[in-house]
Amino acid sequence: MNKGSYLINKKCGLHLFFLLISLGMYFGSPMKYSQVYCIILFLLFVANSFLLYVQDRKNEPLGFNVLFTISFFLVSYIYPVFIYPIMPDYSMFAYSGFSSEVITRATALANVAYAVYSVGYTRNFLVMNIGEKAIPICLISTKQNDRIIALEIILFVLIVIAGGLEFFSDTYSGEGEANTNALFRFTYTFFQPLILFGCLVDCTMKGFKNSVVIFFIILVLLSTGTRTLPLCVMSVYLCYYSLRYHLSIQKVFVTLFVVFVFLSLIGHWRGGGELSSISDNELTLFDYARDFIICNRNLYAIYDHVNNESITYGISSLSYILAPIPFLQSFVSFLFDIPAYNMRSESLTSYWVLGEGNPLGLGTHIVGDIYLSFGFIGVLFLFYFLGKIVTSSRMKSRMGSQSAFVIYYILLSGAIFMCRGSFFYSLKNLIWVLLFWNVCNYKHVQNQTFHNSI
């Protein structure tokens, strides 16, 4: 074994050490709240995540791991360590639905999940060429790019006609009941992956036409209060260009801070009424990350539910798994008589407290989402797989693989939101963007072959 391989093995070994400690602390955790225990878990997470960042920063100062780790911290540790001792009924935590006795053990489970992820993340360093930084070229002609832009505009106009902007505005303002129609749902199924596809094409081609169209659409969506697609797009652009133009770590984190503050202000603007109606607390520093912190409640609710009932054996993840095919979720729900709320963990957490049909959603948590569907073994397997597929796709994309490039940046686009959502959050976008990418490349190759044969 050469020196480089030894050092890489050592990196993985350090994270195996963190995993063993995390497993010991999980099985030894008390079934009651302990702030001291939660602080120890938090410090263990900080040490593990900091080590992972130091090992990886020369390879990529800003990428999936940084975004995922920040989001994971916000949804897993702020409430049990800093908020619960002084404000146990903070925001959405005012709703009942879980026992405070599970807080410590659920936090320990989150620690295990991140430790497994870090092992999978560093394990792949063993087989990939870390030094390569080639950028794959998208084989799409200017004419094809113009068609992509035209299709983006057409789908956006259809969304506006179908009442999509009103839907987003009603959803995030809390005023009135947010309803959707079949046209909007069908159009948005393709619109979101098409915008992300256009974003990746834009990164690998010269010119700014696509950038202008995407930027305009993002501004309009932000004006309605929705941040999901805008943040996905901004994550791709920020991470891609920070790598391409070798931005310093200081500039990267200043940019991240500015984006975070901007999006937090949008969050307060869109949901100010909701905060005042749920909690009488004055605005605090925690409120800038409130949309993430409240997801901690769902981890506790799910952990408590599984302990008292059972796992769902994958049913609570069906909605995201079936999402790539329009209306397949509804068909499966009807065919097998599965209530729609049973097919999404975020719908289940809301149903347990609010009942069926309530427009207020309580959300979910990535660890809870997996734990509810597949139990403790599922958490171990899927978080290891996540770390492994992230580094594998990233390194292969640096070596020129177009499919790996798409996989990595689509996973990256959902790195922030998957922590407060489903593990399978990016599956629909991934499948459709890969399809768009391969079809366009195939058409380009066919056209080139035809012209060369003349």
Short mmCIF file of C-alpha atoms in Angstrom, two decimals:
data_model
loop_
_atom_site.label_atom_id
_atom_site.label_comp_id
_atom_site.label_asym_id
_atom_site.label_seq_id
_atom_site.Cartn_x
_atom_site.Cartn_y
_atom_site.Cartn_z
CA MET A 1 0.00 0.00 0.00
CA ASN A 2 1.46 3.38 -0.98
CA LYS A 3 1.60 6.39 1.31
CA GLY A 4 -1.41 8.09 -0.29
CA SER A 5 -3.58 5.00 0.16
CA TYR A 6 -2.44 4.71 3.79
CA LEU A 7 -3.44 8.30 4.53
CA ILE A 8 -6.82 7.81 2.89
CA ASN A 9 -7.40 4.60 4.88
CA LYS A 10 -6.50 6.55 8.00
CA LYS A 11 -9.12 9.18 7.15
CA CYS A 12 -11.82 6.53 6.93
CA GLY A 13 -10.55 4.87 10.11
CA LEU A 14 -10.99 8.07 12.12
CA HIS A 15 -14.63 8.23 11.11
CA LEU A 16 -15.10 4.56 11.99
CA PHE A 17 -13.87 5.54 15.45
CA PHE A 18 -16.51 8.29 15.61
CA LEU A 19 -19.14 5.78 14.46
CA LEU A 20 -18.26 3.32 17.21
CA ILE A 21 -18.51 6.08 19.83
CA SER A 22 -21.83 7.24 18.37
CA LEU A 23 -23.23 3.69 18.44
CA GLY A 24 -22.15 3.28 22.05
CA MET A 25 -23.75 6.58 23.02
CA TYR A 26 -26.96 5.67 21.18
CA PHE A 27 -27.42 2.31 22.90
CA GLY A 28 -26.38 3.83 26.22
CA SER A 29 -28.54 6.95 25.94
CA PRO A 30 -31.15 7.53 28.67
CA MET A 31 -34.86 7.42 27.86
CA LYS A 32 -35.30 10.87 29.35
CA TYR A 33 -34.08 14.35 28.43
CA SER A 34 -30.51 15.11 29.48
CA GLN A 35 -28.99 18.41 28.41
CA VAL A 36 -25.50 17.25 29.36
CA TYR A 37 -25.86 14.13 27.21
CA CYS A 38 -27.18 16.21 24.29
CA ILE A 39 -24.24 18.61 24.62
CA ILE A 40 -21.80 15.68 24.47
CA LEU A 41 -23.60 14.39 21.36
CA PHE A 42 -23.40 17.84 19.82
CA LEU A 43 -19.66 18.16 20.52
CA LEU A 44 -19.13 14.71 18.99
CA PHE A 45 -20.99 15.85 15.86
CA VAL A 46 -18.92 19.06 15.69
CA ALA A 47 -15.66 17.11 15.95
CA ASN A 48 -16.76 14.60 13.31
CA SER A 49 -18.05 17.20 10.85
CA PHE A 50 -15.03 19.48 11.33
CA LEU A 51 -12.66 16.59 10.68
CA LEU A 52 -14.60 15.69 7.53
CA TYR A 53 -14.45 19.27 6.29
CA VAL A 54 -10.70 19.58 6.95
CA GLN A 55 -10.06 16.33 5.07
CA ASP A 56 -12.15 17.45 2.11
CA ARG A 57 -11.65 21.23 1.82
CA LYS A 58 -8.76 21.08 -0.66
CA ASN A 59 -10.82 18.86 -2.88
CA GLU A 60 -13.91 21.05 -2.70
CA PRO A 61 -14.27 24.05 -0.33
CA LEU A 62 -18.01 24.26 -0.97
CA GLY A 63 -20.12 21.34 -2.11
CA PHE A 64 -22.68 18.79 -1.02
CA ASN A 65 -20.97 17.99 2.28
CA VAL A 66 -20.83 21.59 3.52
CA LEU A 67 -24.47 22.32 2.65
CA PHE A 68 -25.69 18.99 4.01
CA THR A 69 -23.73 19.34 7.26
CA ILE A 70 -24.98 22.87 7.96
CA SER A 71 -28.57 21.81 7.32
CA PHE A 72 -28.17 18.64 9.40
CA PHE A 73 -26.87 20.73 12.30
CA LEU A 74 -29.84 23.10 12.12
CA VAL A 75 -32.47 20.35 12.04
CA SER A 76 -30.87 18.12 14.69
CA TYR A 77 -29.00 19.96 17.44
CA ILE A 78 -30.14 23.53 18.08
CA TYR A 79 -33.40 22.59 19.80
CA PRO A 80 -32.19 19.87 22.21
CA VAL A 81 -29.00 21.73 23.16
CA PHE A 82 -29.97 25.40 23.19
CA ILE A 83 -33.75 25.85 23.04
CA TYR A 84 -35.47 23.08 25.00
CA PRO A 85 -33.99 24.06 28.41
CA ILE A 86 -35.36 27.62 28.12
CA MET A 87 -38.23 27.45 25.57
CA PRO A 88 -39.62 23.90 25.30
CA ASP A 89 -42.77 25.15 23.51
CA TYR A 90 -40.85 27.10 20.88
CA SER A 91 -42.85 27.61 17.66
CA MET A 92 -44.19 24.29 16.27
CA PHE A 93 -43.01 22.47 19.41
CA ALA A 94 -46.12 23.90 21.07
CA TYR A 95 -48.02 21.11 19.31
CA SER A 96 -48.16 17.87 21.24
CA GLY A 97 -47.47 14.53 19.61
CA PHE A 98 -44.27 13.24 21.22
CA SER A 99 -42.80 12.47 24.60
CA SER A 100 -39.88 14.60 25.78
CA GLU A 101 -38.30 11.38 27.04
CA VAL A 102 -37.22 10.46 23.49
CA ILE A 103 -35.32 13.71 22.78
CA THR A 104 -31.93 12.47 23.94
CA ARG A 105 -32.13 9.07 22.24
CA ALA A 106 -33.45 10.56 18.98
CA THR A 107 -30.55 13.03 19.00
CA ALA A 108 -28.16 10.11 19.53
CA LEU A 109 -29.74 8.40 16.50
CA ALA A 110 -29.04 11.52 14.43
CA ASN A 111 -25.41 11.31 15.57
CA VAL A 112 -25.18 7.70 14.41
CA ALA A 113 -26.68 8.66 11.04
CA TYR A 114 -24.13 11.43 10.42
CA ALA A 115 -21.25 9.20 11.56
CA VAL A 116 -22.32 6.48 9.09
CA TYR A 117 -22.58 9.11 6.35
CA SER A 118 -19.04 10.31 7.08
CA VAL A 119 -17.72 6.73 6.87
CA GLY A 120 -19.37 6.25 3.48
CA TYR A 121 -18.11 9.66 2.37
CA THR A 122 -14.45 8.96 3.21
CA ARG A 123 -14.55 5.28 2.24
CA ASN A 124 -14.89 6.24 -1.42
CA PHE A 125 -11.64 8.22 -1.29
CA LEU A 126 -9.94 4.82 -1.47
CA VAL A 127 -10.88 4.13 -5.08
CA MET A 128 -11.24 7.52 -6.74
CA ASN A 129 -8.63 9.90 -8.13
CA ILE A 130 -8.92 12.86 -5.79
CA GLY A 131 -6.69 15.13 -7.85
CA GLU A 132 -8.72 15.17 -11.06
CA LYS A 133 -10.77 18.31 -11.68
CA ALA A 134 -11.93 17.94 -15.27
CA ILE A 135 -15.37 19.38 -16.07
CA PRO A 136 -17.55 17.25 -18.39
CA ILE A 137 -18.78 18.99 -21.53
CA CYS A 138 -22.47 18.86 -22.29
CA LEU A 139 -22.95 17.80 -25.91
CA ILE A 140 -25.81 20.22 -26.58
CA SER A 141 -25.91 22.56 -29.54
CA THR A 142 -26.86 26.24 -29.36
CA LYS A 143 -30.09 25.40 -31.20
CA GLN A 144 -30.98 22.77 -28.62
CA ASN A 145 -30.21 25.22 -25.83
CA ASP A 146 -32.60 27.75 -27.38
CA ARG A 147 -35.31 25.08 -27.41
CA ILE A 148 -34.65 24.32 -23.74
CA ILE A 149 -35.03 28.01 -22.91
CA ALA A 150 -38.27 28.20 -24.90
CA LEU A 151 -39.63 25.14 -23.07
CA GLU A 152 -38.73 26.68 -19.71
CA ILE A 153 -40.70 29.79 -20.61
CA ILE A 154 -43.69 27.80 -21.90
CA LEU A 155 -43.90 25.66 -18.76
CA PHE A 156 -43.56 28.72 -16.53
CA VAL A 157 -46.42 30.44 -18.38
CA LEU A 158 -48.54 27.29 -17.96
CA ILE A 159 -47.80 27.30 -14.23
CA VAL A 160 -48.92 30.92 -14.00
CA ILE A 161 -52.11 30.16 -15.96
CA ALA A 162 -52.81 27.13 -13.74
CA GLY A 163 -52.65 29.32 -10.63
CA GLY A 164 -49.24 28.17 -9.46
CA LEU A 165 -48.13 31.57 -8.18
CA GLU A 166 -51.34 31.94 -6.17
CA PHE A 167 -50.80 28.44 -4.78
CA PHE A 168 -47.29 29.28 -3.56
CA SER A 169 -48.43 32.62 -2.17
CA ASP A 170 -51.37 31.06 -0.27
CA THR A 171 -49.24 28.17 0.98
CA TYR A 172 -46.53 30.35 2.49
CA SER A 173 -48.63 33.28 3.67
CA GLY A 174 -51.09 31.07 5.52
CA GLU A 175 -53.98 33.10 4.12
CA GLY A 176 -56.73 30.97 2.69
CA GLU A 177 -56.54 27.35 1.62
CA ALA A 178 -53.87 26.40 -0.89
CA ASN A 179 -55.38 24.29 -3.67
CA THR A 180 -53.84 22.85 -6.80
CA ASN A 181 -55.31 21.52 -10.01
CA ALA A 182 -54.18 18.69 -12.27
CA LEU A 183 -52.60 21.06 -14.82
CA PHE A 184 -50.39 22.67 -12.19
CA ARG A 185 -49.30 19.36 -10.65
CA PHE A 186 -48.55 17.83 -14.05
CA THR A 187 -46.65 20.89 -15.32
CA TYR A 188 -44.62 21.34 -12.14
CA THR A 189 -43.54 17.69 -12.29
CA PHE A 190 -41.49 18.57 -15.39
CA PHE A 191 -40.82 22.24 -14.65
CA GLN A 192 -38.59 21.74 -11.61
CA PRO A 193 -36.23 19.17 -13.21
CA LEU A 194 -36.19 21.19 -16.45
CA ILE A 195 -35.00 24.31 -14.61
CA LEU A 196 -32.28 22.29 -12.87
CA PHE A 197 -31.34 20.73 -16.21
CA GLY A 198 -31.11 24.21 -17.75
CA CYS A 199 -28.96 25.26 -14.81
CA LEU A 200 -26.47 22.42 -15.44
CA VAL A 201 -26.44 23.12 -19.19
CA ASP A 202 -25.81 26.78 -18.41
CA CYS A 203 -22.81 25.83 -16.23
CA THR A 204 -21.19 23.84 -19.05
CA MET A 205 -21.90 26.18 -21.99
CA LYS A 206 -20.88 29.69 -22.95
CA GLY A 207 -23.44 32.48 -23.03
CA PHE A 208 -25.96 33.95 -20.61
CA LYS A 209 -29.37 33.45 -22.25
CA ASN A 210 -30.29 30.56 -19.99
CA SER A 211 -28.99 32.41 -16.93
CA VAL A 212 -31.23 35.41 -17.63
CA VAL A 213 -34.36 33.28 -18.02
CA ILE A 214 -33.64 31.19 -14.92
CA PHE A 215 -32.78 34.29 -12.87
CA PHE A 216 -36.08 35.94 -13.85
CA ILE A 217 -38.09 32.81 -12.95
CA ILE A 218 -36.31 32.51 -9.61
CA LEU A 219 -37.07 36.14 -8.74
CA VAL A 220 -40.76 35.66 -9.52
CA LEU A 221 -40.90 32.49 -7.40
CA LEU A 222 -39.14 34.22 -4.51
CA SER A 223 -41.74 37.00 -4.63
CA THR A 224 -44.42 34.41 -3.78
CA GLY A 225 -42.51 33.23 -0.71
CA THR A 226 -41.34 29.85 -2.01
CA ARG A 227 -37.65 29.13 -1.54
CA THR A 228 -37.36 25.48 -2.53
CA LEU A 229 -36.53 25.68 -6.24
CA PRO A 230 -34.67 29.03 -5.92
CA LEU A 231 -32.40 27.60 -3.24
CA CYS A 232 -31.79 24.42 -5.27
CA VAL A 233 -30.70 26.51 -8.26
CA MET A 234 -28.58 28.90 -6.18
CA SER A 235 -26.83 25.94 -4.53
CA VAL A 236 -25.78 24.54 -7.91
CA TYR A 237 -24.51 27.87 -9.25
CA LEU A 238 -22.70 28.81 -6.05
CA CYS A 239 -20.93 25.46 -5.63
CA TYR A 240 -20.09 25.02 -9.31
CA TYR A 241 -18.58 28.47 -9.78
CA SER A 242 -16.77 28.43 -6.43
CA LEU A 243 -14.94 25.33 -7.70
CA ARG A 244 -14.47 26.54 -11.26
CA TYR A 245 -13.04 29.94 -10.30
CA HIS A 246 -11.21 28.74 -7.15
CA LEU A 247 -12.99 31.07 -4.74
CA SER A 248 -11.34 31.32 -1.33
CA ILE A 249 -12.98 29.70 1.68
CA GLN A 250 -13.54 33.15 3.20
CA LYS A 251 -15.45 34.39 0.14
CA VAL A 252 -17.47 31.19 0.00
CA PHE A 253 -18.65 31.45 3.60
CA VAL A 254 -19.38 35.16 3.35
CA THR A 255 -21.56 34.40 0.33
CA LEU A 256 -23.27 31.56 2.22
CA PHE A 257 -23.98 33.89 5.14
CA VAL A 258 -25.48 36.56 2.88
CA VAL A 259 -27.70 33.99 1.12
CA PHE A 260 -28.78 32.54 4.48
CA VAL A 261 -29.77 35.95 5.87
CA PHE A 262 -31.61 36.84 2.65
CA LEU A 263 -33.61 33.61 2.61
CA SER A 264 -34.31 33.87 6.35
CA LEU A 265 -35.81 37.31 5.83
CA ILE A 266 -38.02 35.87 3.09
CA GLY A 267 -39.05 33.14 5.53
CA HIS A 268 -40.08 35.69 8.18
CA TRP A 269 -41.88 37.77 5.57
CA ARG A 270 -43.86 34.81 4.29
CA GLY A 271 -44.70 33.35 7.71
CA GLY A 272 -44.73 36.20 10.20
CA GLY A 273 -48.39 35.65 10.99
CA GLU A 274 -47.78 31.98 11.69
CA LEU A 275 -45.14 32.70 14.31
CA SER A 276 -47.32 35.11 16.25
CA SER A 277 -50.26 32.70 16.21
CA ILE A 278 -48.23 29.74 17.48
CA SER A 279 -45.82 31.30 19.93
CA ASP A 280 -45.86 34.43 22.06
CA ASN A 281 -42.07 34.57 22.19
CA GLU A 282 -40.41 37.66 20.84
CA LEU A 283 -38.24 37.32 17.76
CA THR A 284 -34.96 35.67 18.74
CA LEU A 285 -31.77 34.69 16.97
CA PHE A 286 -33.16 31.18 16.59
CA ASP A 287 -36.03 32.45 14.45
CA TYR A 288 -33.66 33.04 11.53
CA ALA A 289 -33.34 29.27 11.24
CA ARG A 290 -36.85 28.46 12.47
CA ASP A 291 -37.90 26.54 9.34
CA PHE A 292 -35.05 24.11 10.01
CA ILE A 293 -35.23 23.94 13.81
CA ILE A 294 -38.89 22.94 13.89
CA CYS A 295 -38.05 19.80 11.90
CA ASN A 296 -36.47 18.47 15.09
CA ARG A 297 -39.99 18.04 16.44
CA ASN A 298 -40.75 15.55 13.68
CA LEU A 299 -37.71 13.40 14.51
CA TYR A 300 -38.99 13.08 18.08
CA ALA A 301 -42.58 12.41 16.98
CA ILE A 302 -41.47 9.71 14.54
CA TYR A 303 -39.08 8.08 17.01
CA ASP A 304 -41.81 8.01 19.65
CA HIS A 305 -44.31 6.58 17.15
CA VAL A 306 -41.99 3.78 15.99
CA ASN A 307 -41.23 2.83 19.60
CA ASN A 308 -44.94 2.57 20.41
CA GLU A 309 -46.18 1.20 17.07
CA SER A 310 -43.88 -0.06 14.30
CA ILE A 311 -42.07 0.96 11.14
CA THR A 312 -44.02 1.31 7.88
CA TYR A 313 -41.75 -0.99 5.82
CA GLY A 314 -41.28 1.63 3.11
CA ILE A 315 -44.91 2.74 2.69
CA SER A 316 -44.23 6.18 4.19
CA SER A 317 -41.59 6.77 1.47
CA LEU A 318 -43.73 5.61 -1.46
CA SER A 319 -44.79 9.10 -2.49
CA TYR A 320 -41.22 10.22 -3.27
CA ILE A 321 -40.24 6.87 -4.78
CA LEU A 322 -43.21 6.98 -7.19
CA ALA A 323 -42.95 10.74 -7.84
CA PRO A 324 -40.90 10.49 -11.09
CA ILE A 325 -43.99 9.15 -12.91
CA PRO A 326 -46.85 11.68 -12.91
CA PHE A 327 -50.00 10.54 -11.08
CA LEU A 328 -48.51 7.12 -10.22
CA GLN A 329 -48.80 8.01 -6.53
CA SER A 330 -52.54 8.60 -6.86
CA PHE A 331 -52.97 5.40 -8.87
CA VAL A 332 -51.13 3.26 -6.30
CA SER A 333 -53.03 4.94 -3.48
CA PHE A 334 -56.34 4.12 -5.17
CA LEU A 335 -55.37 0.61 -6.32
CA PHE A 336 -54.12 -0.61 -2.94
CA ASP A 337 -56.42 1.58 -0.82
CA ILE A 338 -53.50 3.36 0.87
CA PRO A 339 -54.44 6.78 2.30
CA ALA A 340 -52.37 9.50 0.62
CA TYR A 341 -51.09 10.76 3.98
CA ASN A 342 -49.59 7.31 4.71
CA MET A 343 -47.27 7.60 1.71
CA ARG A 344 -45.27 10.61 2.97
CA SER A 345 -43.64 10.92 6.38
CA GLU A 346 -44.34 14.68 6.48
CA SER A 347 -48.03 14.02 5.90
CA LEU A 348 -48.06 11.41 8.65
CA THR A 349 -46.50 13.73 11.24
CA SER A 350 -49.18 16.30 10.45
CA TYR A 351 -51.96 13.69 10.48
CA TRP A 352 -50.98 12.39 13.92
CA VAL A 353 -51.49 15.85 15.42
CA LEU A 354 -53.88 17.75 13.15
CA GLY A 355 -55.90 15.06 11.42
CA GLU A 356 -56.51 14.57 7.71
CA GLY A 357 -56.95 17.53 5.37
CA ASN A 358 -55.46 20.24 7.60
CA PRO A 359 -53.56 22.75 5.37
CA LEU A 360 -50.86 23.28 8.02
CA GLY A 361 -47.92 20.93 7.50
CA LEU A 362 -45.49 20.01 10.28
CA GLY A 363 -42.84 18.57 7.94
CA THR A 364 -40.41 15.74 8.61
CA HIS A 365 -36.72 15.00 9.27
CA ILE A 366 -34.37 12.94 7.09
CA VAL A 367 -33.34 10.60 9.93
CA GLY A 368 -36.93 10.23 11.08
CA ASP A 369 -38.07 9.66 7.49
CA ILE A 370 -35.72 6.68 7.09
CA TYR A 371 -36.31 5.39 10.62
CA LEU A 372 -40.09 5.39 10.08
CA SER A 373 -39.80 3.49 6.79
CA PHE A 374 -36.91 1.10 7.40
CA GLY A 375 -35.92 1.26 11.07
CA PHE A 376 -32.43 1.45 12.57
CA ILE A 377 -30.86 -0.83 9.94
CA GLY A 378 -32.28 1.42 7.22
CA VAL A 379 -30.64 4.46 8.82
CA LEU A 380 -27.25 2.71 8.81
CA PHE A 381 -27.51 1.45 5.24
CA LEU A 382 -28.99 4.53 3.55
CA PHE A 383 -26.74 7.10 5.23
CA TYR A 384 -23.69 5.03 4.31
CA PHE A 385 -25.01 4.80 0.74
CA LEU A 386 -25.56 8.58 0.66
CA GLY A 387 -21.96 9.35 1.62
CA LYS A 388 -20.65 6.77 -0.83
CA ILE A 389 -22.73 7.92 -3.83
CA VAL A 390 -21.89 11.60 -3.20
CA THR A 391 -18.12 11.15 -3.33
CA SER A 392 -18.30 8.52 -6.07
CA SER A 393 -20.35 10.76 -8.38
CA ARG A 394 -18.24 13.81 -7.57
CA MET A 395 -14.93 12.13 -8.33
CA LYS A 396 -16.18 10.43 -11.49
CA SER A 397 -17.57 13.75 -12.73
CA ARG A 398 -14.09 15.26 -12.29
CA MET A 399 -12.84 12.48 -14.55
CA GLY A 400 -15.28 13.45 -17.29
CA SER A 401 -18.36 11.30 -16.61
CA GLN A 402 -21.46 13.22 -17.66
CA SER A 403 -23.92 11.00 -15.78
CA ALA A 404 -21.87 11.35 -12.59
CA PHE A 405 -21.80 15.13 -13.09
CA VAL A 406 -25.61 15.18 -13.24
CA ILE A 407 -26.00 12.85 -10.25
CA TYR A 408 -23.65 14.87 -8.05
CA TYR A 409 -25.12 18.29 -8.81
CA ILE A 410 -28.73 17.14 -8.52
CA LEU A 411 -27.92 15.61 -5.14
CA LEU A 412 -26.16 18.86 -4.26
CA SER A 413 -29.21 20.90 -5.30
CA GLY A 414 -31.27 19.05 -2.69
CA ALA A 415 -28.60 18.86 0.02
CA ILE A 416 -30.23 21.54 2.17
CA PHE A 417 -33.85 20.51 1.81
CA MET A 418 -33.38 16.75 2.11
CA CYS A 419 -32.39 17.19 5.77
CA ARG A 420 -35.80 18.66 6.53
CA GLY A 421 -37.56 16.32 4.13
CA SER A 422 -37.31 12.84 2.71
CA PHE A 423 -34.15 10.88 1.96
CA PHE A 424 -35.60 10.40 -1.53
CA TYR A 425 -36.19 14.15 -1.99
CA SER A 426 -34.03 14.45 -5.14
CA LEU A 427 -35.06 11.18 -6.80
CA LYS A 428 -37.65 12.68 -9.17
CA ASN A 429 -35.34 15.50 -10.28
CA LEU A 430 -32.44 13.08 -10.69
CA ILE A 431 -34.30 10.70 -12.98
CA TRP A 432 -35.81 13.41 -15.17
CA VAL A 433 -32.61 15.48 -15.48
CA LEU A 434 -30.65 12.36 -16.44
CA LEU A 435 -33.31 11.63 -19.06
CA PHE A 436 -33.21 15.19 -20.45
CA TRP A 437 -29.39 15.18 -20.49
CA ASN A 438 -29.03 11.84 -22.27
CA VAL A 439 -31.76 12.59 -24.83
CA CYS A 440 -30.17 15.94 -25.75
CA ASN A 441 -26.70 14.42 -25.96
CA TYR A 442 -28.01 11.57 -28.12
CA LYS A 443 -29.76 14.00 -30.48
CA HIS A 444 -26.60 16.10 -30.74
CA VAL A 445 -24.46 13.05 -31.56
CA GLN A 446 -27.01 11.87 -34.14
CA ASN A 447 -27.02 15.30 -35.82
CA GLN A 448 -23.23 15.44 -35.87
CA THR A 449 -23.07 11.95 -37.41
CA PHE A 450 -25.62 12.93 -40.05
CA HIS A 451 -23.76 16.11 -41.02
CA ASN A 452 -20.40 14.30 -41.15
CA SER A 453 -21.83 11.65 -43.47
CA ILE A 454 -23.00 14.24 -46.04
#
